[in-house]
Structure formats: structure tokens, C-alpha cells
């Protein structure tokens, strides 16, 4: 499982003392080759954390030999000193492992606006290097948790190659990615430009459509590393689908673990004039706080779906809109449809279909309900 | 106070039985002239309730002799029958008062997707007509309440003319107006095109910048009626300022009564390159659920302000952003500023200043915190 499912990778996860509670907080993933190809996707937030600025530069070279990730501090909005700390972390990893720092990616998650305790982090790098193992993927996945209640890993195994990965993220989950750190690894023998193409295609319809609370992070990082250790170069379509499947699996795990949520809501927009419009409408529905409260209360409140659709610029006629909740078409032609009492909302999974009757395109956005627990968790946690 | 503060208006508020709990639910405002000038602003939601579609047509004539408003049902997403019901309501008012139905505006608020009980509403119109009074403004304001905890009225009195009004709204408060029904009246002798200009100027910087929960209603209606009874035609600037002041007062009352809120948050964006960008940034901050939770927890979490700014297209450099919370510049130059422990957040009013350092334009958005009470109220109320 995790980042060590594919051949050619070792990993470690340790407690460096960055988190005051002593939980694991430092993860290291090393690509032992023979290939060091890599691709990355980062937050589209214009306020980017220091490690994002650093890793974006690293990924331009298309080679990553190691990724060092810490929880317990985002190193965002920390100015030049924060960037120097990221740089020093990469240098420390490179020195200890005999690598080139320009090929060491860095990722951080946690509080915004605080400098990392480098006196703990740098010695932690040495400890992590000492514990690198081809069975270390699970520990690495645990070390990147923040408010996550569980660690998240996924793997797709083909006959002679594998794609695996780990993710963290539980809040500030919105597109342009959700707040997440994700490292994917594969032993397929694939060049960085192919990795890049497959990763962008995968994130576009998975992580980018996870929209738990509409809040976009400063630190989102998704990396895909290829070791080539299987000596197999898969056909592109098959490889891309494996990457997509791992991303989809991890994305679903993020939704299921979203802070305080009691419902996982699949918002499927159908018969849109374009995919972009389907996404726009899906996001508008997924971000409607009143609807999210109604779903929490197991109220199939289609009026709030329509009022959310009505705020978009997508092509539709109000009197042709249809909405189904858990299979019951409670709104037909913009008005009352089937009996809303038929809607069974007792289960965690809720499926909303919004039919725009304006074309043939579709998109699905994943979100959660809005709960008192979300409020409690986020009024106490300073991030 | 309210809609009968100005000369030339009578009003009534009664319980017609639309609300099952027997509370007042039908309000009537009549302009007795001599002038019948009017202007209106309506929701920009593309899913518009039947009364909005009707009243938009009425307002095109620039004359309104009466406004009939009901709570207890939005008459939205109710198809052709819903529109017929709105039409029948206007006809009933016109018949009973000897008016032209094409000059009777209709407004509704409450549940979406349910037809109004016309067997109760139409007799209610007769009752309301029988109770019309120049002291009826207060009762009218009470009859339009839904989840409002208090009724809202405001008045500006000049030496020889007056602008007064009433408002309802407590949730689904977002721009393109907040979910609100507002009727303003004046005895100034002003033509409809001047009313329209003054009303649009006023709502643009008041109701349109109230953004309690980011949710835009299907029923928003703001009407301004002029009777001319004072026989005074004020200078435009003075009149427009009076209209703005009444709108501002009512808008503040909406924020203070927002569902479940414990904090009223003034988000002031300064030094933006344009007013539009200031508004865009202000809305992004005001709609950030994580920040709204932090404010609820009295946590001066400026990192969440920066991450919200970062999602916009406004001109700024991340390392030049400054943020003050309740007067303390907790973020300077995109990083840590003054000690956040200096921020006093014990009071209901919270003032966030976001300095984009990109120009000289400014805008203020008003919002609320996100609370467990908001979740509870809106997971139980089907609207």
C-alpha cells in the first residue's frame, strides 16, 4: 500500500517534535530509481506557501529524487525566512542522502503564519533517513495527517507495474485542489512529460472536483514519481486510468473524512451545454450553505438546489430544470415533482442530480453537509 | 416609522392563515398619492419567484398604487399556477380598492416549491383593506417576518419630507440582494426615473453588500414608492442620500438579525485597484466558511483571510498584503505582523481590514460568523 507499493521507493514517517502533542509529523519518500521522473500539480491559490514555491521550481526540472513532507505547520505567509527554511530542509535531505537539493520536493501542512521549528525539523530529517524502508509507506501516510481521523492510502496493481499513493486532507477542501498533500508513486517506466499529462488529466476530474467547504488552501501539492523499476512502459491510456483510479480513491477518502461531516454528497450535473458549465453549476450547488444544512437535516430541499443553480451563468431555462435526490425526481420542469416524502436520506451517501436540459455534458462534484461539528472543529483550530 | 412615516401612505398587517402557526402573514401598503411613482430592484437569481416576475412587469410602468406582501410561502418554483396565483392576488387588491391591477406589486417570502393557500390569502386581502391605516406601518413590518426575530423599520425625516421603510430577511442573505423584502416610501415629489436612480445607487452599496451566508434568494424585492404628498421635490443628492441612509439602516438590521449569528463582521477592503476588485475580495473573505468559523471562535485567524484573498483575480502581490482585525495589524507584508493576542474579539462587532496595497479603491461587505445555531436553524427549516 501507500507510496512503497511500487518498486523502487522507500519511505519513513517519524515524530520530529514539530507537533506539540508528539504525534508523527515528518514523512520522507525516496525514489531509488533507476528513473527519477516526476510531475506535480499545485494549489491555484495566489497566496502560496514557501514549500509550494520551492517545489514548483523543483518540478520544472521533471526529476524528483525525494519528497520531504511535514505536518504541524504550513510554512505559509512566513516571508523570506519561511522560504529559507524550506530551502534548508531540502538541502538537509540532499546532504544526508547524497542527492541534489534541486531534486528534493518539500511539502508542508498545518498552521498558516508560523515559522517551522527548524531545530526539531532538521534533526528529524536524519532520523527519517535512518528509518527509510520499502515498508515505510504506511508510516509516511500517518505522519502527514493533521485533522485527518484516518490516514489515506490507495494502490492499483497491474500484472507487472503498480501505482500507489498517500493523501492527507480533511478541511479547507476545495478545488484548485482540495487542501491536500498527495504523493503518488509508480514503478512504471514513464517519462516526466507523460507523468505530467496523466496527472493533470487525473486531478482535473478527481481532486479538483472535491469541494468539501469551498475553501482553497495555500499548500496543496500532488506529486507523481516514477522509478521505472518495473522496466515496463505501459500504454498511455492504461497508465492514465490507473493514476486516475488512485486519485479518485484518495479523493473519495478525503470526502469521507471531511471535518465534522455526516453526509457525503455527490452532486451530478447532467445535460449541461458544456462541461465547464456543468462544473460551475455543480460547485454552486456544492457550496450552498443552506442546502448543506438541509442535507444535514435529511431534508430533500430542492428549492435550495434551484436557487443555487439560478446564481450561475450556465445555459438553462428555469422551467425546464429537474432535480433528483437519492433517485426521486422531487423537482420536474422547475416545479414540484415526485413526492419528497419518498426520498430516503437516512444513509451517509446522498446523490443529487441536477438536469439542466440544455445539452449533453456532465460533471460530478463531491461535497459534504454543513454541521455543528464542522463549526466546532474550525472555530477551535487555528490554521 | 416604517412605510407609513411618509405622508400619503396607509398600510395594514394581518394574519390571513397562510402561516400554520397563526402569526401575521399578509401586509398591504397603499400609496394614496397624489403621485404614484415607483422604482424596484429585484433578485439577480435566474430562478425567480412568480411575484418577482409579476412585479418586474408592474415596475416597468413606473407606477405602483399598492404592494401586497405575504410571508409563509415564497411562491417560487410553482410553475404557471403560481404565476396565476400572483396575478389573482393583484387583481383581488385592485378590485377591492378600485385600482388597476397592473399597478399592484406583489412580494412573497417563505418556503420554495409550495403553492400559496389562495382560499386563505384572497379573503385576507379584504381583511387587510379593511384595516388600512396611516398608523399601519408597524403591523405591516411584522406581517412580513419569516425567521426574523424582530421586525425591521427605518426612517429619515427632513424638514418637509420623509423616507421610511420596512424590511424582512434573516437567512439566504447574499447579494444581488440579500433575501429580503423591502418597501420604502417617501412623500417627496419625485418622478419614477429619479426614484430608480436613487434606489439603484443606494442598494448597490447597502443591500448588495450584505452577504450573510452567500446564498441568493429567488424572491428578493426592494421597492421605493413616492406619493408626492409633501409637494416638495428635494435636490437629488439630498434625496439619494436619504434613501441610502434608510437602506443602510435596514441592511445593518438584517445583519444583526442573521440566522444563528453571534458576530457581525465588517469586511473592509482598502487600497484595491478598482472598486469591483475590492468587492470581489470582500465577498471572498466574507464567504470563507473556515474564517467565519474562526471568528465565531474569537480566533483572529488572518491566514484564512489571506487564503481567501488568494482565490481572487484582484491585483495584489502576496508579500504586500496587510490585514487588521479589530484594529490590530496581525498580518503585515503577507506575513506575521503585530501580536495576535492583542486582538480583542469579545464583542459582537468584528472589523476586518484587508489592505491590497494595489490602488486606492475601497469597498465594505457585511457578513456574519458561521455557528452551530445557523446549522441547526437551517437543517430544520425547509425553505
XYZ file of C-alpha atoms in Angstrom:
766
model
C 0.000 0.000 0.000
C 0.836 3.670 0.003
C 3.933 5.135 -1.593
C 6.018 1.989 -1.165
C 3.651 -0.328 -3.027
C 5.537 0.386 -6.245
C 9.083 -0.954 -6.588
C 11.978 1.444 -6.288
C 10.672 3.527 -3.397
C 11.481 3.721 0.287
C 9.729 5.840 2.862
C 9.645 6.755 6.523
C 7.353 8.547 8.927
C 8.550 9.812 12.297
C 7.768 12.205 15.134
C 10.250 15.063 14.904
C 8.610 17.207 17.550
C 7.025 19.712 15.181
C 3.633 18.835 16.616
C 3.458 19.693 20.289
C 1.441 16.558 21.041
C 4.272 14.274 19.945
C 2.383 12.668 17.058
C 4.227 11.709 13.843
C 4.862 14.841 11.792
C 7.644 14.186 9.286
C 7.491 11.925 6.227
C 10.166 11.127 3.681
C 9.691 9.398 0.338
C 12.752 8.461 -1.709
C 12.841 7.364 -5.326
C 15.699 4.888 -5.736
C 15.310 4.764 -9.498
C 16.619 3.837 -11.924
C 14.374 6.603 -13.309
C 13.693 9.795 -11.305
C 10.813 11.170 -13.387
C 8.194 13.319 -11.674
C 5.239 15.612 -12.240
C 3.373 17.912 -9.865
C 0.181 19.878 -9.530
C -0.084 22.683 -7.004
C -2.666 24.975 -5.456
C -4.076 27.668 -7.711
C -4.318 29.935 -4.672
C -2.200 33.012 -5.374
C -1.078 33.060 -1.766
C 1.265 30.078 -1.944
C 3.213 28.575 0.917
C 7.009 28.547 0.769
C 7.211 24.772 0.045
C 4.838 25.214 -2.894
C 7.004 27.964 -4.349
C 10.069 25.742 -3.851
C 8.558 22.541 -5.216
C 7.120 24.266 -8.269
C 10.707 25.130 -9.188
C 11.929 21.601 -8.479
C 9.243 20.074 -10.681
C 10.223 22.257 -13.631
C 13.235 20.004 -13.967
C 10.988 16.927 -14.249
C 13.161 14.982 -11.769
C 12.472 14.313 -8.101
C 14.647 12.010 -6.061
C 12.985 12.619 -2.683
C 9.991 14.319 -1.105
C 10.082 15.568 2.470
C 6.698 16.380 3.993
C 5.804 17.792 7.385
C 2.558 18.254 9.219
C 2.262 20.575 12.213
C 2.975 23.757 10.254
C 2.106 25.031 6.769
C 5.060 27.377 6.411
C 2.664 29.719 4.584
C 2.719 33.513 4.895
C 6.110 33.270 6.554
C 8.066 35.583 4.265
C 11.699 35.171 3.186
C 12.598 33.277 6.375
C 9.951 30.670 5.581
C 11.389 30.159 2.113
C 14.889 29.860 3.553
C 13.592 27.178 5.920
C 12.110 25.198 3.031
C 15.400 25.520 1.170
C 17.365 24.397 4.217
C 15.078 21.383 4.624
C 15.696 20.301 1.035
C 19.446 20.817 1.493
C 19.412 18.726 4.654
C 17.653 15.862 2.856
C 20.054 16.143 -0.061
C 23.157 16.231 2.164
C 22.053 13.291 4.261
C 21.141 11.136 1.275
C 23.818 12.337 -1.123
C 21.310 13.862 -3.533
C 20.918 17.149 -5.379
C 18.731 19.567 -3.393
C 17.252 20.827 -6.667
C 15.600 17.408 -6.958
C 14.117 17.357 -3.447
C 10.491 18.434 -3.233
C 9.095 19.839 0.011
C 5.500 19.887 1.246
C 4.049 21.270 4.478
C 0.637 21.360 6.114
C -0.765 22.803 9.304
C -0.979 26.284 10.756
C -0.579 29.265 8.445
C 1.620 32.126 9.573
C 4.025 30.341 11.860
C 7.650 29.502 11.203
C 8.603 25.843 11.465
C 10.750 24.750 14.432
C 13.866 24.060 12.349
C 15.786 22.963 15.440
C 13.454 19.978 15.533
C 12.791 19.514 11.843
C 16.407 19.231 10.660
C 17.442 16.556 13.185
C 14.173 14.826 12.272
C 15.367 14.542 8.688
C 18.342 12.492 9.864
C 16.062 10.258 11.923
C 13.743 9.775 8.955
C 16.616 8.871 6.652
C 17.728 6.286 9.193
C 14.298 4.661 9.108
C 13.775 4.578 5.337
C 12.243 1.274 4.365
C 10.417 -0.317 1.465
C 7.682 -0.969 4.004
C 7.610 2.637 5.238
C 4.655 3.828 3.158
C 2.097 3.390 5.911
C 4.154 5.321 8.449
C 4.702 8.121 5.939
C 0.932 8.349 5.366
C 0.369 8.604 9.113
C 2.983 11.333 9.560
C 1.257 13.764 7.172
C -2.083 13.758 8.999
C -3.406 16.987 10.529
C -7.086 16.884 11.466
C -7.473 13.671 9.470
C -9.095 10.975 11.584
C -7.534 8.228 9.463
C -4.555 8.041 7.140
C -5.321 7.581 3.471
C -3.596 5.286 1.004
C -4.561 3.656 -2.271
C -2.981 1.347 -4.798
C -3.723 -0.048 -8.252
C -1.699 -3.119 -9.172
C -1.388 -4.281 -12.751
C 0.302 -7.504 -13.855
C 3.769 -6.000 -13.895
C 3.536 -2.435 -12.638
C 1.863 -0.503 -9.834
C 0.585 2.960 -8.950
C 0.168 3.721 -5.258
C -0.099 6.748 -3.081
C -0.970 8.533 0.111
C -3.033 11.615 0.867
C -3.883 13.877 3.734
C -6.708 16.379 3.902
C -9.806 16.914 5.968
C -10.660 20.608 5.786
C -10.044 23.600 3.552
C -11.069 21.190 0.846
C -11.865 22.957 -2.387
C -10.756 22.971 -5.918
C -7.680 24.013 -7.446
C -7.199 21.289 -5.348
C -8.631 20.394 -2.033
C -6.252 21.086 0.882
C -4.224 18.120 0.414
C -0.802 16.720 0.261
C -0.649 13.744 -2.047
C 2.345 11.689 -3.134
C 1.805 9.060 -5.809
C 4.495 6.632 -6.881
C 4.785 4.180 -9.726
C 7.389 1.702 -10.876
C 6.219 2.065 -14.454
C 8.942 3.331 -16.733
C 7.388 6.628 -17.776
C 8.920 9.973 -18.710
C 8.064 13.136 -16.848
C 6.025 14.686 -19.642
C 3.796 11.605 -19.759
C 3.505 11.689 -15.968
C 2.514 15.322 -16.189
C -0.170 14.637 -18.789
C -1.616 11.706 -16.844
C -1.531 13.557 -13.521
C -3.251 16.684 -14.851
C -5.926 14.596 -16.545
C -6.485 12.668 -13.326
C -6.630 15.613 -10.909
C -8.947 17.572 -13.197
C -11.811 15.122 -12.618
C -10.922 13.877 -9.122
C -9.183 16.135 -6.586
C -10.270 19.266 -8.439
C -13.888 18.201 -8.022
C -13.659 17.556 -4.311
C -15.225 20.651 -2.782
C -15.915 19.957 0.852
C -16.146 23.509 2.155
C -15.303 25.846 -0.721
C -12.056 26.935 0.942
C -8.867 26.750 -1.082
C -5.578 26.082 0.631
C -2.199 27.738 0.298
C -0.328 24.413 0.379
C -1.995 21.901 -1.954
C 0.551 19.638 -3.563
C 0.065 16.484 -5.616
C 3.207 14.742 -6.802
C 3.629 11.690 -9.030
C 7.036 9.992 -9.023
C 8.145 7.210 -11.367
C 11.067 4.920 -10.570
C 10.992 2.818 -13.741
C 11.925 -0.146 -11.529
C 9.427 -2.452 -13.246
C 11.158 -1.817 -16.568
C 7.678 -1.756 -18.113
C 6.300 1.181 -20.069
C 2.515 0.834 -20.078
C 0.285 2.030 -22.881
C -0.686 5.632 -22.039
C -4.421 5.067 -21.683
C -3.964 2.224 -19.258
C -1.424 4.152 -17.222
C -3.532 7.289 -17.110
C -6.541 5.290 -15.980
C -4.517 3.712 -13.159
C -3.382 7.161 -11.988
C -6.964 8.423 -12.223
C -8.246 5.452 -10.236
C -5.760 6.060 -7.418
C -6.591 9.781 -7.356
C -10.312 9.005 -7.363
C -9.918 6.553 -4.495
C -7.906 9.032 -2.430
C -10.334 11.860 -3.277
C -13.245 9.779 -2.016
C -11.342 9.081 1.181
C -10.862 12.815 1.675
C -14.597 13.426 1.343
C -15.449 10.595 3.716
C -13.093 12.056 6.334
C -14.078 15.720 5.925
C -14.134 17.673 9.147
C -17.345 17.254 11.059
C -19.283 15.913 8.081
C -22.141 13.450 8.488
C -23.075 13.170 4.797
C -21.057 12.652 1.617
C -22.857 14.394 -1.210
C -22.383 13.514 -4.869
C -23.618 16.409 -6.989
C -24.064 15.211 -10.552
C -24.942 17.804 -13.151
C -26.302 16.333 -16.376
C -27.429 17.633 -19.747
C -25.339 20.781 -19.479
C -24.326 22.755 -22.559
C -20.639 22.302 -21.710
C -18.510 20.523 -19.145
C -17.356 23.877 -17.767
C -20.950 24.911 -17.161
C -21.684 21.557 -15.536
C -18.757 22.159 -13.175
C -19.888 25.740 -12.467
C -23.390 24.578 -11.557
C -22.072 21.637 -9.538
C -19.830 23.914 -7.499
C -22.621 26.417 -6.902
C -24.834 23.638 -5.529
C -21.977 22.099 -3.537
C -21.136 25.431 -1.903
C -24.655 26.438 -0.914
C -24.561 26.552 2.866
C -28.320 26.438 3.199
C -28.546 23.299 1.070
C -25.662 21.729 3.004
C -27.554 22.394 6.230
C -30.744 20.936 4.754
C -28.936 17.754 3.734
C -27.554 17.564 7.246
C -31.146 17.679 8.471
C -32.115 14.969 5.933
C -34.410 17.457 4.240
C -34.614 16.925 0.422
C -34.815 20.670 -0.083
C -34.775 21.007 -3.871
C -35.734 24.684 -3.712
C -32.236 25.406 -2.410
C -30.783 23.432 -5.324
C -32.721 25.565 -7.780
C -31.767 28.801 -6.068
C -28.102 27.723 -6.298
C -28.411 26.864 -9.990
C -30.044 30.247 -10.553
C -26.918 32.109 -9.438
C -24.824 30.682 -12.301
C -24.331 31.811 -15.872
C -24.866 28.313 -17.289
C -27.352 27.755 -20.106
C -30.753 26.613 -18.798
C -34.393 27.623 -18.677
C -35.817 27.824 -15.123
C -38.979 25.980 -16.152
C -37.029 23.065 -17.620
C -34.860 22.233 -14.613
C -35.183 18.801 -12.993
C -33.667 17.686 -9.703
C -33.442 14.203 -8.250
C -32.376 13.472 -4.688
C -31.472 9.869 -3.973
C -33.288 8.752 -7.096
C -36.536 10.655 -6.561
C -37.254 13.434 -9.080
C -38.508 15.911 -6.487
C -38.367 18.784 -8.972
C -39.668 18.499 -12.521
C -39.768 21.316 -15.053
C -38.750 23.857 -12.435
C -41.618 22.978 -10.116
C -42.886 20.323 -7.765
C -42.152 16.795 -8.941
C -42.458 13.463 -7.205
C -43.427 13.306 -3.543
C -40.471 14.447 -1.447
C -41.513 12.078 1.308
C -40.300 9.246 -0.930
C -36.692 10.415 -0.546
C -34.744 8.192 1.819
C -31.931 10.210 3.373
C -31.014 8.018 6.307
C -27.644 6.989 4.884
C -24.354 8.818 4.686
C -24.278 8.870 0.891
C -26.525 11.470 -0.759
C -26.864 11.728 -4.529
C -28.184 14.903 -6.102
C -28.779 15.008 -9.858
C -29.360 18.396 -11.460
C -30.661 18.118 -15.010
C -30.143 21.395 -16.879
C -31.890 20.169 -20.049
C -29.504 22.310 -22.071
C -27.087 19.868 -23.710
C -25.339 16.580 -23.168
C -22.343 17.355 -20.954
C -21.941 16.220 -17.383
C -19.727 16.714 -14.319
C -19.716 15.461 -10.762
C -18.649 17.456 -7.707
C -18.177 15.850 -4.314
C -19.019 17.720 -1.160
C -20.228 17.296 2.419
C -23.027 18.574 4.569
C -22.548 21.510 6.920
C -22.701 20.504 10.542
C -22.345 21.885 14.020
C -19.286 19.640 14.339
C -17.647 21.430 11.378
C -18.257 24.730 13.130
C -16.891 23.452 16.412
C -13.800 21.921 14.850
C -12.987 25.022 12.828
C -13.732 27.589 15.471
C -11.174 25.948 17.721
C -8.410 25.036 15.241
C -6.191 27.925 14.217
C -4.786 27.093 10.780
C -41.843 54.740 11.441
C -41.941 52.143 8.707
C -43.849 52.613 5.460
C -46.427 54.991 6.935
C -43.913 57.533 8.242
C -44.194 59.420 4.968
C -47.457 61.198 4.165
C -49.787 59.689 1.603
C -49.455 56.058 2.619
C -51.638 53.635 4.506
C -50.757 50.104 5.478
C -52.024 47.022 7.258
C -50.663 43.743 8.552
C -52.906 40.820 9.396
C -52.963 37.069 9.952
C -54.633 35.517 6.914
C -53.899 31.934 7.897
C -51.083 31.361 5.374
C -48.764 30.515 8.262
C -49.967 27.464 10.115
C -48.980 28.970 13.464
C -51.445 31.820 13.102
C -48.842 34.603 13.082
C -49.343 37.697 10.898
C -48.568 36.842 7.278
C -50.143 39.400 4.983
C -49.131 43.058 4.577
C -50.617 45.732 2.372
C -49.112 49.113 1.570
C -51.185 51.638 -0.377
C -49.977 54.835 -1.998
C -52.782 57.398 -1.818
C -50.923 59.887 -3.965
C -51.273 62.375 -5.436
C -48.243 60.878 -7.210
C -47.910 57.082 -7.734
C -44.247 56.973 -8.792
C -42.237 53.840 -8.035
C -38.977 52.032 -8.681
C -37.891 48.487 -7.903
C -34.823 46.288 -7.677
C -35.162 42.513 -7.798
C -33.101 39.396 -7.265
C -30.479 38.661 -9.885
C -31.122 34.952 -9.355
C -32.226 33.487 -12.675
C -34.696 31.280 -10.858
C -37.223 33.965 -9.974
C -40.388 33.517 -7.946
C -43.742 34.262 -9.577
C -44.248 37.540 -7.647
C -40.841 38.766 -8.849
C -41.745 38.044 -12.463
C -45.059 39.858 -11.942
C -43.671 42.856 -10.098
C -40.851 43.353 -12.580
C -43.558 43.897 -15.208
C -45.527 46.223 -12.941
C -42.463 48.359 -12.251
C -41.779 48.842 -15.947
C -44.752 51.213 -15.921
C -43.111 53.318 -13.186
C -46.376 53.476 -11.213
C -47.363 51.456 -8.155
C -50.552 52.176 -6.237
C -50.327 49.244 -3.814
C -47.981 46.475 -2.676
C -49.327 43.222 -1.267
C -46.772 41.076 0.568
C -47.120 37.688 2.176
C -44.866 35.601 4.371
C -45.423 31.882 4.875
C -44.770 30.939 1.258
C -42.357 32.128 -1.443
C -44.484 31.107 -4.436
C -41.210 30.200 -6.149
C -40.757 27.194 -8.463
C -44.524 26.845 -8.617
C -44.969 26.942 -12.393
C -47.874 28.551 -14.293
C -50.286 28.014 -11.388
C -48.003 30.012 -9.112
C -47.965 32.895 -11.557
C -51.751 32.756 -11.873
C -51.988 32.973 -8.090
C -49.810 36.082 -8.025
C -51.936 37.605 -10.770
C -55.150 36.748 -8.890
C -53.745 38.333 -5.732
C -53.013 41.589 -7.569
C -56.478 41.521 -9.150
C -58.090 40.999 -5.754
C -56.245 44.002 -4.303
C -57.172 46.087 -7.342
C -60.843 45.080 -7.236
C -61.182 45.697 -3.528
C -59.506 49.106 -3.648
C -60.755 50.219 -7.064
C -57.256 50.243 -8.563
C -55.621 48.978 -11.736
C -54.047 45.523 -11.160
C -51.169 46.495 -13.459
C -50.149 48.954 -10.714
C -50.244 46.440 -7.853
C -46.885 44.912 -6.943
C -46.739 41.519 -5.220
C -43.990 40.095 -2.995
C -43.780 36.729 -1.246
C -41.375 35.039 1.135
C -41.160 31.655 2.791
C -40.979 28.089 1.512
C -39.929 27.465 -2.081
C -41.895 24.977 -4.136
C -45.278 25.207 -2.473
C -48.424 26.832 -3.826
C -49.983 29.511 -1.646
C -53.301 28.746 0.083
C -55.358 31.110 -2.065
C -58.519 30.232 -0.158
C -56.950 31.993 2.807
C -54.935 34.639 1.025
C -57.742 36.219 -1.031
C -60.137 36.707 1.927
C -57.102 38.035 3.783
C -56.773 40.781 1.207
C -60.263 42.015 2.084
C -59.431 41.953 5.777
C -56.203 43.872 5.155
C -58.008 46.517 3.097
C -60.468 46.947 5.959
C -57.617 47.639 8.362
C -55.631 50.080 6.238
C -54.392 52.918 8.400
C -51.822 55.684 8.362
C -50.512 54.055 11.505
C -50.358 50.568 9.970
C -46.663 50.565 9.057
C -45.557 48.691 12.136
C -48.117 45.931 11.659
C -47.118 45.595 8.012
C -43.475 45.194 9.041
C -44.451 42.461 11.487
C -46.524 40.563 8.929
C -43.606 40.057 6.506
C -41.347 38.325 9.067
C -40.247 34.731 8.446
C -37.339 33.603 10.619
C -36.722 37.215 11.605
C -36.559 37.557 15.371
C -37.558 41.227 15.176
C -39.312 43.370 12.603
C -37.206 45.984 10.881
C -38.112 49.566 10.121
C -36.197 52.764 9.482
C -36.947 56.363 8.731
C -35.132 59.541 7.743
C -37.074 62.740 8.333
C -36.087 66.002 6.697
C -37.678 69.379 7.386
C -40.515 68.857 4.959
C -40.245 65.335 3.553
C -39.574 61.809 4.749
C -38.213 58.473 3.576
C -39.230 55.427 5.596
C -39.394 51.711 5.124
C -39.590 48.172 6.348
C -37.537 45.066 5.649
C -37.566 41.376 6.348
C -34.677 38.974 5.976
C -32.652 36.713 8.193
C -31.202 33.976 6.021
C -30.350 33.311 2.383
C -28.709 36.698 2.676
C -26.424 37.375 -0.218
C -26.022 39.870 -2.930
C -27.992 40.563 -5.859
C -29.702 41.330 -2.927
C -29.886 39.607 0.356
C -33.092 37.567 0.782
C -35.204 40.384 1.604
C -38.452 42.067 1.021
C -38.137 45.799 1.431
C -40.707 48.509 0.854
C -39.576 52.108 1.092
C -41.954 55.041 0.906
C -41.469 58.761 0.568
C -43.733 61.743 0.389
C -41.178 63.630 -1.651
C -42.489 64.640 -5.048
C -40.122 62.635 -7.230
C -40.566 61.029 -10.629
C -40.029 57.320 -11.157
C -36.793 57.670 -13.121
C -35.265 59.666 -10.269
C -36.539 57.096 -7.779
C -34.951 54.376 -9.884
C -31.604 56.140 -9.995
C -31.572 56.827 -6.252
C -32.701 53.291 -5.382
C -30.091 51.586 -7.571
C -27.347 53.798 -6.203
C -28.473 53.016 -2.651
C -28.858 49.240 -2.979
C -25.512 48.913 -4.768
C -23.582 49.887 -1.636
C -26.007 48.666 1.043
C -28.233 45.612 0.485
C -25.990 44.330 -2.307
C -23.075 44.260 0.139
C -24.890 42.348 2.815
C -23.605 38.795 2.404
C -24.569 36.822 5.449
C -24.322 33.304 4.040
C -23.532 33.595 0.327
C -26.938 32.243 -0.639
C -29.007 34.227 -3.117
C -32.775 34.110 -2.916
C -35.423 33.688 -5.598
C -37.665 36.379 -4.133
C -35.632 39.471 -3.309
C -37.622 42.614 -3.866
C -36.871 46.216 -2.925
C -39.496 48.792 -3.827
C -39.472 52.571 -3.430
C -42.812 54.372 -3.705
C -43.308 58.140 -3.827
C -46.636 59.784 -3.015
C -45.645 63.387 -3.654
C -47.869 64.289 -0.682
C -45.294 66.722 0.744
C -45.375 68.703 -2.512
C -41.628 69.104 -2.090
C -39.108 67.978 -4.685
C -35.763 67.640 -2.921
C -32.425 68.235 -4.561
C -31.300 64.857 -5.999
C -28.185 64.434 -3.882
C -30.041 65.035 -0.655
C -32.848 62.685 -1.647
C -30.469 59.938 -2.771
C -28.562 60.199 0.495
C -31.783 59.837 2.493
C -32.724 56.724 0.515
C -29.199 55.346 1.020
C -29.341 56.039 4.742
C -32.624 54.163 5.137
C -31.289 51.232 3.073
C -28.081 51.202 5.094
C -30.001 51.208 8.371
C -32.243 48.342 7.245
C -29.259 46.410 5.846
C -27.486 46.654 9.184
C -30.612 45.397 10.912
C -30.627 42.383 8.585
C -27.034 41.544 9.500
C -27.702 41.950 13.207
C -30.637 39.539 12.972
C -28.991 36.936 10.698
C -29.940 33.376 11.489
C -27.888 31.909 14.294
C -25.157 34.532 14.062
C -23.154 35.616 17.085
C -20.852 38.081 15.305
C -21.455 40.871 12.803
C -18.388 41.143 10.602
C -17.446 44.261 8.658
C -15.021 43.303 5.912
C -13.355 46.446 4.620
C -11.094 46.098 1.611
C -8.793 49.068 1.081
C -6.189 50.128 -1.455
C -7.669 47.974 -4.216
C -7.011 48.706 -7.868
C -10.735 49.080 -8.533
C -13.989 49.071 -6.598
C -15.059 45.876 -8.390
C -11.900 44.139 -7.214
C -12.445 45.417 -3.695
C -15.944 43.913 -3.765
C -14.639 40.618 -5.206
C -12.043 40.319 -2.441
C -14.528 41.377 0.229
C -17.016 38.721 -0.869
C -14.331 36.042 -0.995
C -13.359 36.825 2.593
C -16.982 37.124 3.711
C -17.871 33.733 2.239
C -14.948 31.769 3.643
C -16.559 29.216 5.931
C -13.314 28.483 7.745
C -12.765 32.154 8.537
C -16.395 32.524 9.614
C -15.902 29.609 11.998
C -12.674 31.123 13.311
C -14.406 34.436 14.012
C -17.124 32.512 15.823
C -14.355 31.031 17.971
C -12.889 34.529 18.535
C -9.729 33.419 16.755
C -8.072 36.280 14.766
C -7.092 33.812 12.061
C -5.521 36.054 9.435
C -4.147 33.071 7.492
C -7.683 32.271 6.444
C -8.128 35.871 5.283
C -5.029 35.581 3.102
C -6.065 32.232 1.673
C -9.444 33.771 0.761
C -7.789 36.777 -0.900
C -5.560 34.378 -2.821
C -8.516 32.787 -4.601
C -9.451 36.055 -6.324
C -8.259 37.644 -9.547
C -7.769 41.046 -7.932
C -4.482 42.895 -8.351
C -2.149 42.333 -5.401
C 1.238 40.920 -4.503
C 1.119 38.221 -1.802
C 4.063 39.724 0.040
C 2.435 43.152 0.225
C -0.877 42.157 1.805
C -1.795 43.556 5.210
C -4.674 42.503 7.428
C -6.047 44.152 10.548
C -8.561 42.534 12.848
C -10.258 44.877 15.298
C -7.526 47.436 14.788
C -4.511 45.168 15.207
C -2.389 44.630 12.072
C -1.919 40.911 12.611
C -0.567 40.440 9.080
C 1.998 42.755 7.539
C 3.579 42.305 4.124
C 1.985 38.889 3.725
C 3.485 37.547 6.939
C 3.258 37.770 10.677
C 2.513 41.277 11.946
C 1.514 42.523 15.370
C 0.870 40.088 18.191
C -2.447 38.362 17.565
C -3.023 38.139 21.301
C -3.656 41.897 21.228
C -6.870 41.378 19.246
C -9.951 41.794 21.418
C -12.790 39.742 19.935
C -15.157 39.611 22.864
C -17.766 41.850 21.273
C -20.368 41.153 18.616
C -18.858 43.610 16.125
C -15.755 42.411 14.296
C -13.865 44.629 11.861
C -11.518 43.090 9.317
C -9.440 45.382 7.098
C -7.720 43.824 4.096
C -5.151 46.135 2.548
C -4.318 45.038 -1.003
C -1.645 47.726 -1.495
C -2.622 47.873 -5.168
C -4.513 51.129 -5.586
C -6.840 53.496 -3.787
C -10.315 51.974 -4.109
C -12.326 50.531 -1.264
C -15.476 48.513 -0.546
C -17.150 47.128 2.544
C -19.019 43.828 2.741
C -21.088 42.867 5.772
C -21.323 39.284 6.885
C -21.764 37.056 9.939
C -19.932 34.247 11.618
C -20.828 30.623 10.982
C -22.324 28.984 14.013
C -23.846 25.734 15.180
C -27.087 27.674 15.606
C -27.065 28.568 11.897
C -26.681 24.890 11.088
C -29.457 23.903 13.459
C -31.855 26.541 12.205
C -31.267 25.716 8.567
C -31.240 21.974 8.867
C -34.732 22.134 10.337
C -36.335 24.876 8.226
C -37.448 23.770 4.776
C -37.437 26.848 2.544
